[in-house]
XYZ file of C-alpha atoms in Angstrom:
768
model
C -6.378 -12.543 6.026
C -9.129 -13.707 8.421
C -10.056 -17.142 8.382
C -12.956 -17.953 6.007
C -16.270 -18.248 7.740
C -19.556 -19.747 6.542
C -21.752 -18.120 3.930
C -25.171 -16.853 4.388
C -27.602 -19.694 4.323
C -30.390 -20.106 1.725
C -33.903 -21.274 2.587
C -33.317 -24.885 2.012
C -30.751 -25.731 -0.276
C -27.508 -27.127 1.401
C -25.219 -25.768 -1.448
C -26.028 -22.394 0.169
C -23.651 -22.964 2.877
C -20.534 -23.577 1.086
C -17.475 -21.445 1.973
C -15.300 -19.090 0.161
C -12.524 -21.689 0.305
C -14.665 -23.773 -2.055
C -15.925 -20.979 -4.481
C -16.934 -17.306 -4.582
C -20.545 -16.360 -4.074
C -22.926 -15.763 -7.002
C -22.613 -11.998 -6.693
C -18.944 -11.995 -6.598
C -18.640 -14.414 -9.494
C -20.790 -12.014 -11.596
C -18.607 -9.095 -10.659
C -15.367 -11.091 -11.033
C -14.446 -9.817 -7.659
C -12.609 -11.425 -4.852
C -15.119 -13.009 -2.313
C -14.034 -12.371 1.292
C -15.856 -13.844 4.267
C -14.556 -12.911 7.700
C -14.406 -15.518 10.453
C -17.809 -15.686 12.188
C -19.471 -13.876 9.265
C -22.461 -15.219 7.298
C -22.174 -13.111 4.276
C -19.235 -11.850 2.239
C -17.992 -8.263 2.594
C -19.339 -6.990 -0.657
C -22.785 -8.449 -0.157
C -22.862 -6.902 3.253
C -21.824 -3.640 1.915
C -24.554 -3.651 -0.912
C -27.032 -5.158 1.662
C -28.122 -8.086 -0.630
C -28.337 -11.839 -0.162
C -25.201 -13.760 -0.330
C -25.821 -17.122 -2.151
C -23.891 -20.034 -3.696
C -26.621 -21.274 -6.032
C -25.417 -20.769 -9.424
C -22.875 -23.201 -11.040
C -19.636 -21.794 -12.374
C -19.630 -21.198 -16.215
C -17.190 -23.729 -17.924
C -14.051 -22.123 -19.088
C -13.055 -21.970 -22.770
C -9.866 -24.103 -23.273
C -7.276 -22.981 -25.961
C -6.164 -25.786 -28.191
C -2.763 -25.988 -29.675
C -1.952 -26.908 -33.262
C -2.322 -30.561 -32.510
C -5.831 -30.176 -31.346
C -5.036 -30.818 -27.676
C -5.674 -28.543 -24.849
C -2.790 -26.014 -24.217
C -0.976 -26.189 -20.917
C -2.326 -23.891 -18.417
C 1.009 -22.418 -17.457
C 1.806 -21.319 -21.041
C -1.605 -19.559 -21.360
C -0.825 -17.114 -18.559
C 0.622 -13.827 -19.517
C 2.852 -12.021 -16.949
C 0.089 -9.665 -16.069
C -2.393 -12.521 -15.569
C 0.033 -14.305 -13.396
C 0.481 -11.211 -11.293
C -3.182 -10.759 -10.842
C -3.520 -14.432 -9.938
C -0.805 -14.049 -7.087
C -2.178 -10.637 -5.732
C -4.813 -11.811 -3.582
C -2.578 -14.294 -1.817
C -0.213 -11.518 -1.073
C -2.987 -9.585 0.402
C -4.210 -12.544 2.412
C -0.534 -13.006 3.782
C -0.586 -9.499 5.337
C -4.366 -9.249 6.073
C -3.782 -10.133 9.944
C -2.143 -6.587 10.152
C -5.036 -4.594 8.698
C -8.511 -4.085 10.241
C -11.114 -5.914 8.329
C -13.723 -6.158 10.891
C -15.349 -2.790 10.325
C -17.346 -2.347 7.025
C -17.355 1.269 5.669
C -20.272 3.592 6.491
C -22.834 3.323 3.710
C -24.531 6.671 4.396
C -22.925 9.275 6.724
C -26.283 10.978 7.344
C -27.236 7.781 9.355
C -23.902 7.513 11.285
C -24.485 7.398 14.975
C -22.679 9.938 17.182
C -21.098 13.205 16.165
C -19.407 13.342 12.689
C -18.074 16.186 10.561
C -19.461 14.088 7.505
C -23.135 13.799 8.108
C -24.185 16.510 5.657
C -21.413 16.306 3.326
C -21.803 16.930 -0.466
C -18.590 15.842 -2.155
C -17.436 13.165 0.196
C -20.291 10.635 0.334
C -19.543 6.971 0.418
C -22.397 5.461 -1.729
C -23.116 8.045 -4.268
C -21.306 10.869 -6.070
C -22.429 14.187 -7.375
C -22.612 16.099 -10.747
C -23.300 19.854 -10.969
C -26.232 20.613 -13.133
C -25.203 23.228 -15.650
C -27.262 26.041 -17.198
C -27.383 24.508 -20.832
C -27.764 20.654 -20.240
C -31.124 18.712 -20.335
C -32.258 19.795 -16.960
C -33.963 23.317 -17.072
C -33.254 25.284 -13.954
C -36.813 26.946 -13.993
C -38.341 23.347 -13.678
C -35.811 22.188 -11.072
C -37.085 25.010 -8.903
C -40.496 23.663 -9.217
C -39.410 20.287 -7.782
C -40.974 19.481 -4.233
C -37.618 19.401 -2.278
C -37.778 17.532 1.139
C -36.236 18.874 4.430
C -32.814 17.680 3.143
C -33.182 19.759 0.074
C -33.325 16.501 -1.996
C -35.868 15.165 -4.531
C -35.719 11.683 -6.045
C -35.891 11.085 -9.851
C -35.569 7.916 -11.762
C -32.034 8.886 -12.863
C -30.914 9.728 -9.405
C -31.636 12.375 -6.708
C -31.553 16.170 -7.068
C -29.911 17.977 -4.191
C -30.215 21.719 -4.071
C -27.388 23.709 -2.281
C -28.486 27.286 -3.155
C -31.107 29.168 -5.178
C -28.925 28.903 -8.217
C -27.059 25.611 -7.757
C -28.358 21.949 -7.691
C -26.572 18.675 -8.110
C -27.566 15.332 -9.341
C -26.682 12.630 -6.970
C -25.781 9.221 -8.462
C -25.304 5.821 -6.913
C -21.673 4.436 -7.063
C -22.671 0.830 -7.301
C -23.069 0.716 -11.275
C -19.800 2.416 -12.036
C -16.607 0.995 -13.340
C -14.447 -1.000 -11.010
C -16.704 -0.330 -7.917
C -16.989 -3.988 -7.168
C -13.283 -4.190 -6.763
C -12.941 -1.103 -4.496
C -12.826 -3.023 -1.225
C -10.209 -5.440 -2.406
C -8.010 -2.520 -3.770
C -8.153 -0.531 -0.613
C -7.288 -3.651 1.460
C -4.398 -4.293 -0.835
C -3.194 -0.638 -0.451
C -3.290 -0.768 3.328
C -1.553 -4.070 3.301
C 1.497 -2.699 1.449
C 2.128 -0.350 4.417
C 0.728 -2.271 7.315
C 1.135 -2.022 10.194
C 2.507 1.466 9.633
C -0.537 3.268 8.267
C -1.152 5.493 11.204
C 2.319 6.350 11.450
C 2.477 7.434 7.989
C -0.576 9.442 8.117
C 0.736 11.383 11.130
C 3.973 12.035 9.267
C 1.916 13.375 6.300
C 0.080 15.886 8.410
C 3.418 16.885 10.099
C 5.342 17.631 6.929
C 3.404 17.891 3.758
C -0.011 19.076 4.776
C 0.925 22.368 6.296
C 2.230 23.739 2.953
C -0.194 21.982 0.796
C -3.538 21.871 2.722
C -5.779 20.053 0.355
C -7.142 17.643 2.908
C -9.128 18.216 6.008
C -7.049 16.801 8.716
C -9.877 16.093 11.285
C -12.040 14.576 8.693
C -9.241 12.286 7.304
C -8.388 11.130 10.847
C -12.018 10.637 11.779
C -12.411 8.304 8.767
C -9.263 6.223 9.240
C -9.955 5.873 13.098
C -13.041 3.789 11.942
C -11.462 1.936 9.126
C -9.339 2.479 5.994
C -12.044 1.118 3.869
C -13.865 4.538 4.006
C -11.197 5.953 1.817
C -11.119 6.225 -1.938
C -8.267 3.791 -2.837
C -6.123 6.268 -4.799
C -6.340 8.966 -2.038
C -5.072 6.355 0.612
C -2.257 5.302 -1.742
C -1.273 8.902 -2.731
C -0.914 9.939 0.872
C 1.437 7.001 1.518
C 3.425 7.342 -1.650
C 4.132 11.020 -1.129
C 4.999 10.708 2.584
C 7.369 7.863 2.089
C 9.941 10.217 0.894
C 10.085 11.389 4.496
C 10.286 7.952 6.072
C 13.289 8.683 8.001
C 11.842 11.812 9.582
C 9.836 9.454 11.882
C 11.432 8.103 15.014
C 9.096 5.107 14.908
C 9.804 4.190 11.258
C 13.396 5.224 10.360
C 15.060 1.963 11.344
C 12.357 -0.218 9.595
C 12.219 -1.315 6.016
C 10.307 1.012 3.649
C 7.097 -0.436 2.108
C 7.102 -1.222 -1.680
C 6.509 2.153 -3.354
C 6.267 0.771 -6.739
C 3.302 -1.482 -5.824
C 1.625 1.511 -4.219
C 1.995 3.354 -7.326
C 0.599 0.647 -9.470
C -2.462 0.409 -7.282
C -2.851 4.200 -7.212
C -2.868 4.487 -11.055
C -5.115 1.587 -11.507
C -7.682 2.918 -9.074
C -7.739 6.409 -10.109
C -8.802 5.490 -13.536
C -11.799 3.776 -11.834
C -12.781 6.509 -9.395
C -12.950 9.189 -12.300
C -16.170 7.520 -13.218
C -17.795 8.290 -9.797
C -15.960 11.740 -9.058
C -15.757 13.077 -5.564
C -13.584 15.668 -3.861
C -11.292 12.730 -2.933
C -10.655 12.037 -6.583
C -9.380 15.525 -7.122
C -7.428 15.215 -3.841
C -5.791 11.990 -4.996
C -4.941 13.310 -8.418
C -3.250 16.415 -7.017
C -1.196 14.459 -4.509
C -0.064 12.038 -7.184
C 0.966 14.928 -9.532
C 3.378 16.117 -6.698
C 5.547 13.117 -7.009
C 9.036 13.979 -8.504
C 8.228 11.843 -11.440
C 4.392 12.094 -11.380
C 3.552 15.356 -13.166
C 1.008 14.521 -16.127
C -0.749 17.110 -18.275
C -3.138 14.383 -19.343
C -4.127 13.831 -15.597
C -4.213 17.673 -14.850
C -6.876 17.920 -17.639
C -8.874 15.222 -16.210
C -8.763 16.804 -12.922
C -9.936 20.056 -14.216
C -12.864 18.428 -15.920
C -13.663 16.415 -12.545
C -13.431 19.755 -10.524
C -16.033 21.384 -12.972
C -18.223 18.320 -12.688
C -18.088 18.846 -8.753
C -18.677 22.534 -9.061
C -15.154 23.630 -7.652
C -15.210 26.563 -10.276
C -18.195 28.132 -8.413
C -18.662 30.320 -5.542
C -19.786 28.033 -2.653
C -19.764 30.543 0.175
C -23.427 30.402 0.501
C -24.132 26.841 -0.213
C -26.035 24.598 2.151
C -23.142 22.393 3.066
C -20.867 22.119 6.337
C -18.613 25.114 6.872
C -15.688 22.827 6.844
C -16.566 21.753 3.372
C -16.766 25.134 2.084
C -13.228 25.885 3.136
C -12.034 22.486 1.750
C -13.694 23.255 -1.639
C -12.014 26.786 -1.789
C -8.633 25.277 -0.973
C -8.973 22.363 -3.358
C -10.291 24.707 -6.058
C -7.408 26.990 -5.797
C -4.907 23.968 -5.715
C -6.499 22.947 -8.906
C -6.089 26.383 -10.333
C -2.495 26.329 -9.455
C -2.004 22.872 -10.991
C -3.534 24.103 -14.254
C -1.476 27.268 -14.537
C 1.858 25.957 -13.366
C 1.239 22.916 -15.534
C 0.533 25.148 -18.453
C 3.956 26.806 -17.931
C 6.027 23.729 -17.439
C 4.468 21.767 -20.277
C 4.089 24.747 -22.651
C 0.423 24.004 -23.142
C -2.780 26.159 -23.271
C -4.383 26.643 -19.765
C -7.793 24.848 -19.325
C -9.119 27.219 -16.625
C -10.288 30.786 -17.861
C -11.164 33.779 -15.659
C -14.662 33.988 -17.329
C -15.553 30.754 -15.824
C -13.901 31.054 -12.530
C -16.039 32.374 -9.539
C -14.038 30.978 -6.637
C -13.398 33.646 -3.788
C -9.958 34.152 -2.443
C -9.040 31.948 0.770
C -9.160 33.650 4.044
C -8.039 32.538 7.452
C -11.357 30.935 8.247
C -10.861 28.615 5.318
C -7.861 26.896 7.117
C -9.160 24.634 10.023
C -5.771 24.149 11.694
C -3.743 26.624 13.602
C -0.685 26.980 15.658
C -2.061 24.831 18.456
C -2.265 21.876 15.930
C 1.454 22.144 15.102
C 3.655 19.168 15.835
C 6.814 19.862 17.991
C 8.669 16.811 16.721
C 11.958 17.428 14.934
C 11.538 17.900 11.099
C 7.863 19.241 11.200
C 6.528 22.143 9.282
C 5.117 25.349 10.699
C 1.183 25.217 10.294
C 0.658 29.013 10.141
C 3.519 29.837 7.937
C 2.279 26.894 5.612
C -1.192 28.634 5.487
C 0.399 31.968 4.394
C 2.629 30.180 1.998
C -0.349 28.564 0.291
C -2.199 31.865 0.158
C 0.869 33.738 -1.275
C 1.366 31.026 -3.930
C -2.186 31.477 -5.004
C -1.762 35.257 -5.425
C 1.479 34.602 -7.383
C -0.174 32.102 -9.549
C -2.686 34.602 -10.672
C 0.093 36.853 -11.829
C 1.523 33.962 -13.633
C -1.687 33.312 -15.259
C -1.848 36.880 -16.558
C 1.713 36.555 -17.804
C 0.680 33.430 -19.915
C -2.616 35.027 -21.043
C -0.945 38.277 -22.086
C 2.284 36.876 -23.854
C 1.938 33.226 -24.607
C -1.389 32.520 -26.194
C -1.633 32.013 -29.693
C -3.659 35.074 -30.229
C -1.105 37.154 -28.142
C 1.786 35.669 -30.138
C -0.057 36.491 -33.496
C -0.661 40.044 -32.272
C 3.021 40.574 -31.398
C 4.277 39.254 -34.642
C 1.883 41.463 -36.521
C 3.697 44.562 -35.000
C 6.845 43.633 -36.701
C 9.730 45.774 -35.611
C 7.488 47.334 -33.067
C 6.756 43.973 -31.261
C 9.168 44.861 -28.460
C 7.324 48.126 -27.741
C 4.094 46.264 -27.606
C 5.366 43.603 -25.086
C 6.892 46.437 -22.829
C 3.615 48.221 -22.894
C 1.761 45.089 -21.814
C 4.584 44.259 -19.232
C 4.284 47.400 -17.258
C 1.057 46.414 -15.265
C 2.389 42.906 -14.805
C 5.617 44.183 -13.301
C 3.725 46.557 -11.006
C 1.757 43.671 -9.818
C 4.826 41.449 -9.178
C 6.623 44.344 -7.152
C 3.408 44.717 -5.135
C 3.218 41.084 -4.430
C 6.715 41.039 -3.364
C 6.411 44.018 -1.151
C 3.476 42.406 0.605
C 5.215 39.146 1.467
C 4.961 38.533 5.336
C 8.266 38.530 7.263
C 7.772 34.823 8.250
C 8.126 33.900 4.404
C 11.542 35.311 4.312
C 14.087 32.634 3.248
C 16.196 33.438 6.262
C 13.116 33.062 8.526
C 13.580 29.531 9.677
C 13.308 27.843 13.039
C 15.592 25.316 14.615
C 14.822 21.694 13.673
C 11.881 22.770 11.351
C 11.575 22.275 7.684
C 10.613 25.185 5.681
C 8.816 24.992 2.164
C 9.324 28.778 1.411
C 11.782 27.901 -1.061
C 9.358 26.704 -3.669
C 7.418 29.830 -3.260
C 10.497 32.232 -3.992
C 11.510 29.918 -6.801
C 8.218 30.309 -8.259
C 8.603 34.141 -7.965
C 11.863 33.845 -10.033
C 10.055 31.581 -12.590
C 7.468 34.088 -13.084
C 9.978 36.947 -13.708
C 11.964 34.883 -15.972
C 8.849 33.818 -17.959
C 8.110 37.595 -18.513
C 11.745 38.369 -19.527
C 12.066 35.369 -21.856
C 9.340 36.833 -23.984
C 10.950 40.231 -24.075
C 14.386 38.912 -24.783
C 12.936 36.774 -27.779
C 11.535 39.882 -29.249
C 15.000 41.566 -29.550
C 16.436 41.876 -32.822
C 19.987 43.556 -33.016
C 19.203 44.853 -36.510
C 15.928 46.362 -35.716
C 15.643 47.090 -32.086
C 16.954 50.430 -30.819
C 20.471 49.720 -29.526
C 19.833 51.517 -26.150
C 16.712 49.735 -25.533
C 18.197 46.521 -26.449
C 21.018 46.871 -23.978
C 18.590 48.023 -21.204
C 16.445 44.812 -21.729
C 19.356 42.589 -21.877
C 20.817 44.101 -18.769
C 17.521 43.667 -16.753
C 17.332 40.029 -17.950
C 21.025 39.487 -16.618
C 20.111 40.937 -13.308
C 17.192 38.444 -13.015
C 19.336 35.558 -13.880
C 22.086 36.372 -11.453
C 19.504 36.871 -8.545
C 17.909 33.556 -9.397
C 21.260 31.696 -9.497
C 22.331 33.422 -6.218
C 18.843 32.213 -4.750
C 19.716 28.568 -5.648
C 23.278 28.868 -4.242
C 21.875 30.029 -0.846
C 19.312 27.189 -0.101
C 19.765 25.543 3.249
C 19.220 21.823 4.037
C 15.917 22.897 5.900
C 14.630 24.168 2.489
C 16.033 21.393 0.305
C 14.548 18.660 2.628
C 10.948 20.096 2.891
C 8.152 19.692 0.558
C 8.625 21.155 -2.875
C 5.702 22.013 -5.268
C 5.564 19.821 -8.409
C 6.597 22.706 -10.802
C 9.845 23.298 -8.791
C 12.009 20.842 -10.709
C 11.069 22.494 -14.059
C 11.365 26.041 -12.422
C 15.039 25.181 -11.535
C 15.654 24.109 -15.108
C 14.119 27.369 -16.360
C 16.803 29.399 -14.742
C 19.338 27.363 -16.761
C 17.102 27.583 -19.966
C 16.967 31.408 -19.500
C 20.822 31.701 -19.103
C 21.170 29.546 -22.237
C 18.893 31.828 -24.242
C 21.045 35.046 -23.084
C 24.234 32.936 -23.976
C 22.710 32.117 -27.460
C 21.709 35.818 -28.134
C 24.668 37.502 -26.759
C 26.002 40.122 -29.242
C 29.640 39.413 -28.566
C 32.111 36.966 -27.305
C 32.809 38.584 -23.866
C 29.156 38.472 -22.993
C 28.694 34.940 -24.297
C 31.627 33.816 -22.268
C 30.162 35.375 -19.103
C 26.931 33.340 -19.500
C 28.914 30.175 -20.262
C 30.761 30.671 -17.058
C 27.725 31.433 -14.944
C 25.894 28.306 -16.388
C 28.776 26.242 -15.231
C 28.740 27.445 -11.883
C 24.953 26.984 -11.671
C 25.225 23.431 -12.817
C 27.754 22.742 -10.101
C 25.321 24.318 -7.404
C 22.484 21.967 -8.745
C 24.740 18.870 -8.719
C 25.835 19.509 -5.066
C 22.337 20.367 -3.890
C 20.825 17.389 -5.687
C 22.287 15.124 -3.085
C 19.633 16.467 -0.765
C 17.052 17.134 -3.315
C 17.099 14.336 -6.077
C 14.311 16.318 -8.134
C 17.205 18.764 -8.968
C 18.807 16.125 -11.320
C 16.221 16.996 -13.851
C 17.348 20.648 -13.941
C 20.995 19.327 -14.472
C 19.873 17.059 -17.355
C 18.019 19.920 -19.036
C 21.100 22.299 -18.585
C 23.287 19.673 -20.042
C 20.991 19.368 -23.053
C 20.825 23.337 -23.602
C 24.502 23.950 -23.262
C 25.232 20.790 -25.520
C 23.270 22.604 -28.376
C 24.981 26.007 -27.684
C 28.467 24.386 -28.244
C 27.387 24.043 -31.839
C 27.234 27.858 -32.343
C 31.029 28.245 -32.256
C 32.903 31.215 -30.766
C 31.204 34.738 -31.174
C 33.138 37.573 -32.563
C 34.433 39.983 -29.989
C 32.022 43.063 -29.552
C 35.019 45.406 -29.388
C 38.193 43.983 -30.998
C 41.368 45.309 -29.676
C 42.305 47.008 -32.866
C 38.978 48.820 -33.226
C 39.993 51.849 -31.277
C 36.990 51.586 -29.064
C 37.707 51.556 -25.306
C 35.702 50.004 -22.894
C 33.025 52.453 -21.528
C 32.970 54.349 -24.856
C 30.359 53.792 -27.681
C 30.203 54.978 -31.292
C 33.881 55.799 -31.434
C 33.790 58.650 -28.810
C 33.759 59.277 -24.926
C 30.354 58.546 -23.356
C 30.236 60.000 -19.878
C 26.805 58.521 -19.272
C 27.884 55.246 -20.499
C 30.891 55.314 -18.258
C 28.708 56.099 -15.227
C 26.418 53.308 -16.235
C 29.444 50.763 -16.815
C 30.277 50.954 -13.075
C 26.781 49.439 -12.359
C 27.411 45.921 -13.590
C 30.757 45.513 -11.781
C 29.388 47.031 -8.552
C 26.152 45.035 -8.778
C 28.226 41.875 -8.682
C 30.601 43.326 -5.910
C 27.912 44.401 -3.548
C 25.426 41.400 -3.974
C 27.502 38.537 -4.976
C 31.235 38.989 -4.448
C 30.837 39.048 -0.659
C 29.625 35.639 -0.733
C 32.732 33.358 -0.250
C 30.972 30.613 -2.201
C 31.115 32.734 -5.262
C 34.053 32.449 -7.683
C 36.912 34.650 -7.315
C 36.271 35.955 -10.899
C 32.851 37.444 -9.776
C 34.434 38.843 -6.577
C 36.796 40.879 -8.891
C 34.008 41.746 -11.359
C 34.082 45.562 -12.256
C 33.820 47.826 -15.137
C 37.376 47.156 -16.189
C 36.930 43.323 -16.426
C 33.323 43.013 -17.445
C 33.136 43.997 -21.031
C 29.403 43.218 -21.100
C 28.705 46.757 -19.634
C 29.662 48.974 -22.443
C 26.573 51.048 -23.296
C 25.607 52.437 -26.616
C 24.605 56.089 -26.762
C 20.955 56.881 -26.127
C 19.259 57.852 -29.363
C 18.576 61.544 -29.648
C 15.332 60.960 -31.582
C 13.755 59.344 -28.430
C 11.477 61.731 -26.542
C 12.959 62.640 -23.211
C 9.590 62.837 -21.696
C 9.553 58.909 -21.706
C 12.647 58.663 -19.518
C 11.336 61.090 -17.012
C 10.986 60.280 -13.235
C 7.220 60.533 -13.680
C 7.306 57.849 -16.338
C 9.276 55.668 -14.149
C 7.701 56.310 -10.827
C 5.697 53.033 -10.486
C 9.038 51.216 -9.985
C 10.743 53.546 -7.490
C 10.237 53.386 -3.696
C 11.181 51.775 -0.503
C 13.213 48.641 -0.572
C 10.797 45.735 -0.046
C 13.736 43.279 0.551
C 13.756 44.586 4.063
C 10.504 42.757 4.438
C 10.961 39.572 2.634
C 14.793 38.660 2.498
C 14.265 37.481 -1.180
C 17.573 37.232 -3.086
C 17.211 40.384 -5.172
C 19.702 42.418 -6.911
C 21.189 45.113 -4.756
C 22.737 48.232 -6.021
C 25.664 50.240 -4.950
C 27.385 53.569 -5.574
C 29.766 53.922 -8.463
C 33.553 53.376 -8.002
C 33.950 57.087 -7.830
C 31.300 57.328 -4.846
C 28.690 58.979 -6.867
C 25.147 57.514 -6.778
C 24.288 59.304 -9.981
C 23.993 56.626 -12.628
C 25.333 54.109 -10.223
C 22.661 51.593 -10.786
C 20.856 50.468 -13.956
C 17.000 49.846 -13.812
C 14.994 48.034 -16.507
C 11.953 50.202 -16.983
C 8.758 49.130 -18.837
C 7.076 51.807 -20.885
C 5.024 54.521 -19.913
C 1.791 55.135 -21.816
C 3.706 57.410 -24.118
C 6.259 54.992 -25.138
C 9.129 52.775 -23.818
C 10.717 54.150 -20.816
C 14.112 53.187 -19.477
C 14.756 55.670 -16.699
C 15.611 59.445 -16.566
C 18.637 61.580 -15.812
C 21.601 59.889 -14.521
C 19.540 57.156 -12.581
C 17.920 54.204 -14.423
C 15.905 52.045 -11.926
C 15.507 48.478 -12.108
C 11.727 47.323 -11.877
C 12.805 44.860 -9.275
C 12.508 44.653 -5.518
C 15.457 46.033 -3.661
C 16.364 48.580 -6.256
C 14.316 51.615 -5.674
C 15.594 55.176 -5.977
C 17.680 56.026 -2.788
C 17.776 52.539 -1.559
C 21.596 52.520 -1.678
C 24.420 55.132 -1.992
C 22.387 57.431 0.468
C 23.091 55.630 3.803
C 20.099 53.389 3.423
C 20.881 49.740 4.645
C 21.229 47.010 2.182
C 19.351 43.838 3.116
C 19.520 40.741 1.194
C 19.671 36.992 2.141
C 21.692 37.626 5.292
C 19.824 40.785 6.463
C 21.650 42.915 8.961
C 24.832 40.736 9.177
C 25.205 40.915 5.530
C 24.685 44.654 5.440
C 27.353 45.159 8.101
C 29.810 42.849 6.231
C 29.144 45.020 3.050
C 29.686 48.258 4.823
C 33.055 46.931 6.107
C 34.197 46.326 2.575
C 33.027 49.823 1.487
C 30.341 48.584 -0.918
C 27.499 50.593 0.634
C-alpha cells in the first residue's frame, strides 16, 4: 500500500491535517470504510471519488464495552469472533500487496466527460456513477406523460428521483445514482483487495481469459474490458473482476508466463466475489449480469437462486427487449443481445438441471436472434499461442447453442410443466399417444438443427494445439434428446401400452443411450481440457440416469443385464476421463447413486425362459418373419457403429441377433390402421444423412446379416396426424440423424466420428 500522505486541510483547524495513520476521515468513519490516502495526496480516495471535502473534525464515538459476569470489562481478544478477526486483518493483507497494484489512477466518474476516444462515452448499461432501471408499462410512470418531458440533446430529463433517459420512442430508463446503495462505500477497497490477490498477474490472466474462455462464451466486450483495465482495475465492478480471475485460474498452466508460478488464492477470490455480488445487485448494471453468469460457470458454482436473481436484474436492465433501434452505441446493442441470450440459456438449462420451472417465457421475450455483426471479434483477433480457442468457431458454437436451447425450451414447456403433466395424466392409457403427437414437431426441429450444423462444429474438426469447446454443444444435443425420450419411456406401461409400440419406443431410447455413451467414449484431450458450459456436468449425469431408467423399466432379465453392463462401461469412461475434466466426478457420483438404488430391485425374470418354447426372433408362440428381419437390426447396429471401436468391450463386438435377446419383437397388432405406418406418415424423418456434415456420434444402420436392407434398421417414428406411426413396410426409420432411408445398405457411405477413415474400416469388415 502506498505510504499515507497528508489529509486535506480545513480552513483554520489544525486537527484537519491529521493523517490516516492516526484516524480515518469523517466521511469514511460514517461509512465505516477503510480510509486510504495516497502518498502526496491531500484527500482520501473515497472523498476524491465523491468530490467532497475530506475532514478530520469529528471525534470518534466511544465504543461500548462488554462487561463480564464480575462487572469488569471483557478482554478484547475474547470479544472478537473469527469473522471479526478476519475482517480486522484484511486491510493489512491488502496493504502488504498494494505496491503490486495501481492505486494512482482514480476511476472515471462519468464516461461522457472522458477525454480522448472511448467506446464508453454514450453507454447506457455500464456507467460508473449511476445505474439504470427500465420503466415498465404498468408502474407509477405513465408513458404518455414521459413523452411530454422536455428531453435535452442527450435524451435525458432530470427529476427529483433521478434522471429519465429515453432510448427509443417506446423505451425509457430511470437513471439513479450509485452513491446511496448498499456497500457502495466499500467498493474501492473491495476491488483493490481482489486485484491484490492476483497481483502482479492481472493482465496475464485477462489475456488468458480472452484466449480460452471468451471465444466460446462471448458475454464480455473484449475491447471495452481491455480499455477499462488499461486505465485502472478500479473501473470494474468487483464481482466481475473476481469472476474473470476465478474462472480463468483453471487454465493457469496454459500461460507460459504463469505456469511455473504459484496460483493465487482462489478461495479468497470466491469469498470476495460472493460478498460483492450481493452488494452490486442493488445497483444493477450489465456488469452485474456478466459477473453472475461467469460465477455460475464454475464447476461448483451453479445456483438456481442466483439464476433467478440474474433474470430479475436482466429485466430491470431491459435485456428481454428488442434493443436493435435504441439510441445506444452499436457495440452495446451487440453486447446486450449476446448477454440476453446467455441469460436465456442459463435459465433454460438451469431449469433442466435443477428440475425447476423456467423464469423466462416467450410471451415476454422480444430479443432478436444474434447475427455475425453482434460479435465484434473475428479471425484476425485470434491468438496463435498454444492452447487458445478458435474465435470464429466459438461464435458459431454460441449461436448454435442458442438455437438448441430454444428447442430445449419447447421440450420443457411441452412435456414438463405442471399443466402439461396434468394433461398427459388426464389421458390415462392414451397418454403415450398424446406425448408422441406432441413430440413429432420437436423431433423435426432437432433433426433440422442437426442437419444445419456447420462443418467446423464437427467433433473431429479440431486444429493442432487448439482447444475445442464443441463437446459441450454435442453433449447438450444428447441431453435434449434424452430429456424428450425420458418422458416417452416414463409414459409406457407394459399392461396398457400396445406391445409393438412399447418395443419401438424402447428401441429408440436404447439407440439414443448407446450413441450418447459412444460420444463420451470418443472425447479427446482437446475437448476435455477446453471450456465446458455449466450444465455439462449434469448432462453427463443425465446419460447415466437415462440408462438407469431403461434398466429399471426393462421387461426382462436379458435387457436389464444389458443396461447394467453398459452403465458399468460408462462409469469406467467417466472415471478415466475425469482425470482431465474433474467436473465429470459429479456424473460418476450420480451414477453410483442410481445404480445403488437399482440393486435393490433384485433380478428380473427372463423374458423368454428356456422351457417356454419361444425362440429368439419369434413372438406369440409362432414364427414372425418381420420380427426376424427386425431382430437383425439391433446386433448389426452395435456391430457397425460400436464394435469397430477397439475401446469397446468384446461383448459388444460380438453383439448380433443370436446373442442379444433384447431384440425379440412382438407381433404388430392387426387392429392398427396400416395408414399410420405408411411412408407418407414417416416422411419427415427420412432423407439424406446429415452426419456427413456434422460428425456427431449418431447411430448408424447396416444391412441385415442376410444382406437385405429390407427391415435391416429400426426407426423410432413419432405419430402422424392420424395416430402413432412407427414406420411402414419392411423399413422402420429412426427419427435420428444418420439413419435416413437408403443411407446404408445401398452403397451410401457411412460417416460417423471418424469420417471417411471409419467408413473404409467398416467396408473392410463387410459392415456396410
